[in-house]
PDB file of C-alpha atoms in Angstrom:
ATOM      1  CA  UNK O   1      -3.290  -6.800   7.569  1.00 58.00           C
ATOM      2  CA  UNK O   2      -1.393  -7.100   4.068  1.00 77.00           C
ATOM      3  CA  UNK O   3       1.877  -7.965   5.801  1.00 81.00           C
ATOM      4  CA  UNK O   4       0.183 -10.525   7.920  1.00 83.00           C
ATOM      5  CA  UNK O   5      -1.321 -11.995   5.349  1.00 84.00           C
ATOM      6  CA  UNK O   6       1.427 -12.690   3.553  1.00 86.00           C
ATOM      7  CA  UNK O   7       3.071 -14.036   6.781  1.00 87.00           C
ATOM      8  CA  UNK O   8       0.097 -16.993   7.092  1.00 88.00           C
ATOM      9  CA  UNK O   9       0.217 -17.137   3.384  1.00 89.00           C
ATOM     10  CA  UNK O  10       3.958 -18.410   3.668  1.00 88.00           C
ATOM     11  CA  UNK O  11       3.657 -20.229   6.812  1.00 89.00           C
ATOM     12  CA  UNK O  12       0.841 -22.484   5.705  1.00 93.00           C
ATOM     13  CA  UNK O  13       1.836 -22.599   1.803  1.00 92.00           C
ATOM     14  CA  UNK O  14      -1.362 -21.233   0.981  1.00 93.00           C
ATOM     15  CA  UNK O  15      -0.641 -18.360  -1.274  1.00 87.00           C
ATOM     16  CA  UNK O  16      -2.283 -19.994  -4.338  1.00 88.00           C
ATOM     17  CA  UNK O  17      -4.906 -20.895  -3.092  1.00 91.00           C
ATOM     18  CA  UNK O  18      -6.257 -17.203  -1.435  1.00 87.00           C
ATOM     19  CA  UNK O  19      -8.768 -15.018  -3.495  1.00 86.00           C
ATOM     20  CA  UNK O  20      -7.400 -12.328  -5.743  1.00 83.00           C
ATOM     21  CA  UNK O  21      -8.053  -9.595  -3.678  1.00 77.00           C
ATOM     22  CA  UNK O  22      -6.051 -10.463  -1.214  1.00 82.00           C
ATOM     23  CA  UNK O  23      -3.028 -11.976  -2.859  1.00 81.00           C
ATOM     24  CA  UNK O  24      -2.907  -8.610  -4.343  1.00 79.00           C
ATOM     25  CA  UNK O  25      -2.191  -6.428  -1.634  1.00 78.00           C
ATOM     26  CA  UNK O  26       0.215  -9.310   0.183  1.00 82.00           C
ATOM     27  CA  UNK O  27       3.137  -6.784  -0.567  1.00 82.00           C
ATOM     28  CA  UNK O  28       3.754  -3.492  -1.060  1.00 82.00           C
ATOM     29  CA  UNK O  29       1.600  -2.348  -3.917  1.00 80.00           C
ATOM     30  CA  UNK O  30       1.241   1.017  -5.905  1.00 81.00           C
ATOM     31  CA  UNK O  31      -2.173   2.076  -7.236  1.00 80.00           C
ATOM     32  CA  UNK O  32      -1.630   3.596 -10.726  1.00 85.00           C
ATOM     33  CA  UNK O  33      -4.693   5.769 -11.975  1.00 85.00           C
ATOM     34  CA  UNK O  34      -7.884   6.721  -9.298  1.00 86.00           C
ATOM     35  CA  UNK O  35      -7.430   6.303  -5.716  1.00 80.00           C
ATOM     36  CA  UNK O  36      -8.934   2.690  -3.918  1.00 80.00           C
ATOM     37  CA  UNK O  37     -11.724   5.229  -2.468  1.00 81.00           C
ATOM     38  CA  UNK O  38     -12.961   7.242  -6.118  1.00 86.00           C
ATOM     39  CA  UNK O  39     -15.857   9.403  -5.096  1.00 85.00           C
ATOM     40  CA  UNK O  40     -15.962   8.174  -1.331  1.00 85.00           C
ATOM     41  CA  UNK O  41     -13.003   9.920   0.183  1.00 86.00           C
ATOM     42  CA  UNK O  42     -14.572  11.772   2.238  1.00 86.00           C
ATOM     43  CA  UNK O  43     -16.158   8.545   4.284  1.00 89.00           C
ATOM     44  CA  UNK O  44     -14.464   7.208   6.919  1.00 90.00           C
ATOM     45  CA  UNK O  45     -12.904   3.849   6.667  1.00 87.00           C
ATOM     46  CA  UNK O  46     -11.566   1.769   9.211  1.00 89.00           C
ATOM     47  CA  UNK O  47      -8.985  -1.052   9.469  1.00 83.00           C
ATOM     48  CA  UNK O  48      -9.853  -4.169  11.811  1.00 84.00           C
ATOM     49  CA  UNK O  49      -8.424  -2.605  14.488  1.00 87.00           C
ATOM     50  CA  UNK O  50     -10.330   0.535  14.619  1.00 91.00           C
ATOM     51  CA  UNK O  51      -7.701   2.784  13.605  1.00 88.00           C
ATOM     52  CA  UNK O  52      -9.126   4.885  10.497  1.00 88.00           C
ATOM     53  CA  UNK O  53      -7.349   4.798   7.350  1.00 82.00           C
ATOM     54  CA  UNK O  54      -6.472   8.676   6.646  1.00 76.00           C
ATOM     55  CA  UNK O  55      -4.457   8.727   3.306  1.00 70.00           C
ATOM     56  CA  UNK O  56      -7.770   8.495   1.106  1.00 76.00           C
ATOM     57  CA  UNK O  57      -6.673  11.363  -1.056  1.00 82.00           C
ATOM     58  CA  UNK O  58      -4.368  13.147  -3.383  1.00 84.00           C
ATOM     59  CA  UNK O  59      -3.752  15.966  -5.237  1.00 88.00           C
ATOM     60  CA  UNK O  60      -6.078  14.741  -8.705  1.00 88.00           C
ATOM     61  CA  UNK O  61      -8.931  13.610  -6.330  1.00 88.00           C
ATOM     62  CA  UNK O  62      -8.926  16.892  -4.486  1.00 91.00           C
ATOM     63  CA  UNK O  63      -9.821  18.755  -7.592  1.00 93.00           C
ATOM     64  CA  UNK O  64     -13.155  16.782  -7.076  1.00 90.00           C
ATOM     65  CA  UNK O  65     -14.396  19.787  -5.170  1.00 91.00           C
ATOM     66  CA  UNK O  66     -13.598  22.377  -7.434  1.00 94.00           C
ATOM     67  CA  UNK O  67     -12.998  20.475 -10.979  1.00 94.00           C
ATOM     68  CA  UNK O  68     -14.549  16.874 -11.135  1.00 89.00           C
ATOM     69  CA  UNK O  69     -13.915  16.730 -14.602  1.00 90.00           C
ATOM     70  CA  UNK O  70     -10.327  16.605 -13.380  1.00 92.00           C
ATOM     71  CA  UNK O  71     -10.354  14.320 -10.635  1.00 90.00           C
ATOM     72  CA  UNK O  72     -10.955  10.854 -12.212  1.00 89.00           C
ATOM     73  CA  UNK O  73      -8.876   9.069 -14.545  1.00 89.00           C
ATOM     74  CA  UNK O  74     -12.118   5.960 -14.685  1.00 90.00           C
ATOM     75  CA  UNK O  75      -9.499   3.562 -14.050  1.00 91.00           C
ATOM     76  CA  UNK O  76      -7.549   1.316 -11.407  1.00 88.00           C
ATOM     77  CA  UNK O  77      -4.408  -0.410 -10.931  1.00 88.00           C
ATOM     78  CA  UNK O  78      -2.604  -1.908  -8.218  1.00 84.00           C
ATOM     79  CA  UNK O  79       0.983  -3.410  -8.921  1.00 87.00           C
ATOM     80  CA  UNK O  80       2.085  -5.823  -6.121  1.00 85.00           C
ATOM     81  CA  UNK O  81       5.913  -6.638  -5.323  1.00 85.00           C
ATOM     82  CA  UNK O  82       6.471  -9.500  -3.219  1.00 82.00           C
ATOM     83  CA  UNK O  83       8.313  -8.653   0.097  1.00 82.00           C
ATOM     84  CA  UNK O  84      11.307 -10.891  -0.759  1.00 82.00           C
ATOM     85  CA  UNK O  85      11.783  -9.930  -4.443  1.00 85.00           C
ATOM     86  CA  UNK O  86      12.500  -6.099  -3.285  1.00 84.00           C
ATOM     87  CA  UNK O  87      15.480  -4.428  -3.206  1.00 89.00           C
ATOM     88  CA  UNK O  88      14.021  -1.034  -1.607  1.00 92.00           C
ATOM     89  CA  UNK O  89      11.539   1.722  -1.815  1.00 92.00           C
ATOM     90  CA  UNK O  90      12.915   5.252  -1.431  1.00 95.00           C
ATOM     91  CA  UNK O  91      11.248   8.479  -2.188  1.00 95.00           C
ATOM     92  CA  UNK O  92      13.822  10.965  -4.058  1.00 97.00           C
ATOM     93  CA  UNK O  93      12.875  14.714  -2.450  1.00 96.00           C
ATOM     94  CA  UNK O  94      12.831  17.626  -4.866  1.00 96.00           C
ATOM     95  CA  UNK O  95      16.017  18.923  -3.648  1.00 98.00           C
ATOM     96  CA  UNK O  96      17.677  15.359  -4.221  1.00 98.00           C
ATOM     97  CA  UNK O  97      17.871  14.259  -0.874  1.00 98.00           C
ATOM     98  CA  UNK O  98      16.437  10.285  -0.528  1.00 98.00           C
ATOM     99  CA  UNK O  99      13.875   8.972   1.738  1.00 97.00           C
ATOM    100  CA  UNK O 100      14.135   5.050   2.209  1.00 97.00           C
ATOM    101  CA  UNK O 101      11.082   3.696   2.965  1.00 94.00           C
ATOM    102  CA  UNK O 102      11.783  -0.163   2.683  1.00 92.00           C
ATOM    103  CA  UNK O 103      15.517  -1.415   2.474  1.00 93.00           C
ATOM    104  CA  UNK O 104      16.276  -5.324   1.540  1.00 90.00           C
ATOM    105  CA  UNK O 105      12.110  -6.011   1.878  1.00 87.00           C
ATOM    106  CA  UNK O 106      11.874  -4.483   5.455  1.00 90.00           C
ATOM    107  CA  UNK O 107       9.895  -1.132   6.513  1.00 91.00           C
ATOM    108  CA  UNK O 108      12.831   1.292   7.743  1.00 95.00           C
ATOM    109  CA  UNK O 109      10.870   4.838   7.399  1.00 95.00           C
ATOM    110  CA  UNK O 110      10.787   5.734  11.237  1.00 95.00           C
ATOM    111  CA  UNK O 111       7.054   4.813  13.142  1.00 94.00           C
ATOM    112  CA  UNK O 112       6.976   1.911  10.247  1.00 91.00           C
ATOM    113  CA  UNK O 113       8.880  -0.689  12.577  1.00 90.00           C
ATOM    114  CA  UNK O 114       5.993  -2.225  13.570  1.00 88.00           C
ATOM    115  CA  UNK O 115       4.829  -3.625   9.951  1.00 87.00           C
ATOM    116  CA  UNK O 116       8.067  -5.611  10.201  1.00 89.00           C
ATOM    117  CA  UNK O 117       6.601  -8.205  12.900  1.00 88.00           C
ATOM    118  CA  UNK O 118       4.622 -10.514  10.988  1.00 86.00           C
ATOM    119  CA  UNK O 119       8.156 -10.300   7.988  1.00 87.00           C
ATOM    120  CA  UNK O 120      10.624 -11.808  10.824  1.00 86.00           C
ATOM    121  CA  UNK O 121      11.936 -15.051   9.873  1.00 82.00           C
ATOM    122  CA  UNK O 122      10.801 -14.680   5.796  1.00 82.00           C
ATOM    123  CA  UNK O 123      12.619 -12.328   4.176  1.00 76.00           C
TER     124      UNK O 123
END
């Protein structure tokens, strides 16, 4: 839904004019600080179309079940980069291998291809 969002967003040249909380997810964004879901990861949530979102935790919110003092930073924030202004997203493994995960604003991390559809034409 973020990627198609930004796709109307463009389209209809209504970017400015959307709330906050959406314009700030219309890209890839990175969450610094407590996961989106603090102290409800273990609820189910769903996107619109039915598939449950399953990357609620981490390793700091885990240690809600045996350290909660630990868990919890008590804050939030999200840092969004517009499709077209990135270059690429790669994860660098341990052993120095890299893992791209978007290349010239497009999702290239195998089973990711589909998150490309509403980008065709944009970037």
């Amino acid at each position: 839904t973020n990627t198609t969002a930004y796709r109307m967003a463009a389209r209809f040249h209504i970017a400015e004019k959307l709330p906050i909380l959406i314009a700030e997810k219309m890209g890839p964004h990175f969450a610094f600080g407590d996961t989106c879901y603090s102290w409800q990861e273990e609820v189910p949530v769903y996107n619109p179309d039915g598939r449950e979102m399953i990357a609620r935790d981490n390793e700091k919110s885990l240690l809600r079940k045996t350290d909660p003092g630990k868990a919890y930073f008590g804050c939030h924030t999200d840092i969004t980069i517009p499709y077209e202004e990135l270059g690429h997203i790669r994860v660098i493994r341990p052993d120095g291998g890299i893992i791209p995960i978007i290349e010239e604003g497009y999702f290239v991390l195998p089973g990711t291809e589909e998150l490309n559809e509403p980008l065709k034409g944009l970037i």
